[in-house]
PDB file of C-alpha atoms in Angstrom:
ATOM      1  CA  MET A 198     133.937 122.816 104.636  1.00 49.00           C
ATOM      2  CA  THR A 199     130.430 124.255 104.508  1.00 55.00           C
ATOM      3  CA  LYS A 200     129.087 125.888 107.405  1.00 56.00           C
ATOM      4  CA  THR A 201     125.536 125.905 108.645  1.00 55.00           C
ATOM      5  CA  PRO A 202     123.798 129.247 109.122  1.00 59.00           C
ATOM      6  CA  ASP A 203     123.870 128.836 112.842  1.00 59.00           C
ATOM      7  CA  GLY A 204     127.317 127.487 113.220  1.00 54.00           C
ATOM      8  CA  LYS A 205     126.237 124.140 114.347  1.00 56.00           C
ATOM      9  CA  LYS A 206     127.262 120.833 112.876  1.00 56.00           C
ATOM     10  CA  GLY A 207     124.495 118.936 110.992  1.00 53.00           C
ATOM     11  CA  GLY A 208     123.566 115.400 111.809  1.00 55.00           C
ATOM     12  CA  THR A 209     121.460 114.761 114.831  1.00 63.00           C
ATOM     13  CA  ASP A 210     118.810 117.264 114.252  1.00 73.00           C
ATOM     14  CA  GLY A 211     118.215 116.004 110.722  1.00 75.00           C
ATOM     15  CA  ASN A 212     117.983 112.338 111.844  1.00 84.00           C
ATOM     16  CA  ARG A 213     115.343 113.352 114.324  1.00 88.00           C
ATOM     17  CA  THR A 214     113.371 115.323 111.736  1.00 91.00           C
ATOM     18  CA  GLY A 215     113.564 112.540 109.178  1.00 91.00           C
ATOM     19  CA  ARG A 216     112.213 110.137 111.965  1.00 93.00           C
ATOM     20  CA  VAL A 217     109.245 112.399 112.842  1.00 94.00           C
ATOM     21  CA  VAL A 218     108.433 112.878 109.128  1.00 94.00           C
ATOM     22  CA  GLY A 219     108.683 109.215 108.455  1.00 95.00           C
ATOM     23  CA  ASP A 220     106.336 108.566 111.384  1.00 95.00           C
ATOM     24  CA  ALA A 221     103.796 111.032 110.018  1.00 96.00           C
ATOM     25  CA  LEU A 222     103.867 109.483 106.605  1.00 97.00           C
ATOM     26  CA  ARG A 223     103.395 106.115 108.039  1.00 97.00           C
ATOM     27  CA  GLU A 224     100.488 107.124 110.149  1.00 97.00           C
ATOM     28  CA  ALA A 225      98.866 108.994 107.181  1.00 97.00           C
ATOM     29  CA  TYR A 226      99.174 105.650 105.107  1.00 97.00           C
ATOM     30  CA  ASP A 227      98.010 103.419 107.706  1.00 96.00           C
ATOM     31  CA  GLU A 228      94.842 105.783 107.843  1.00 96.00           C
ATOM     32  CA  ALA A 229      94.254 105.708 104.119  1.00 95.00           C
ATOM     33  CA  ILE A 230      94.594 102.041 103.726  1.00 95.00           C
ATOM     34  CA  GLY A 231      92.012 101.665 106.582  1.00 95.00           C
ATOM     35  CA  GLU A 232      89.454 103.827 104.777  1.00 95.00           C
ATOM     36  CA  ALA A 233      86.602 102.222 102.802  1.00 95.00           C
ATOM     37  CA  ILE A 234      86.450 102.553  99.087  1.00 94.00           C
ATOM     38  CA  PRO A 235      83.381 104.772  98.155  1.00 95.00           C
ATOM     39  CA  ALA A 236      80.524 102.770  96.264  1.00 96.00           C
ATOM     40  CA  GLU A 237      80.825 105.377  93.420  1.00 97.00           C
ATOM     41  CA  MET A 238      84.533 104.320  92.903  1.00 95.00           C
ATOM     42  CA  LEU A 239      83.875 100.773  92.897  1.00 95.00           C
ATOM     43  CA  GLU A 240      81.066 101.379  90.246  1.00 96.00           C
ATOM     44  CA  LEU A 241      83.682 103.191  88.083  1.00 95.00           C
ATOM     45  CA  LEU A 242      86.148 100.336  88.570  1.00 94.00           C
ATOM     46  CA  LYS A 243      83.594  97.825  87.575  1.00 95.00           C
ATOM     47  CA  LYS A 244      82.942  99.667  84.264  1.00 94.00           C
ATOM     48  CA  LEU A 245      86.563  99.258  83.295  1.00 92.00           C
ATOM     49  CA  ASP A 246      86.522  95.625  83.480  1.00 78.00           C
TER      50      ASP A 246
END
């Protein structure tokens, strides 16, 4: 059995941390999706067609 450095059993803190990270990633994704595409980028994309 592997011991954690502080002697505590793992599990609950990791789940909470994972949830916090997941929430932060979802928030960042939602913000990015809501941003407008700059005109310069749209012009470049049109040149690819």
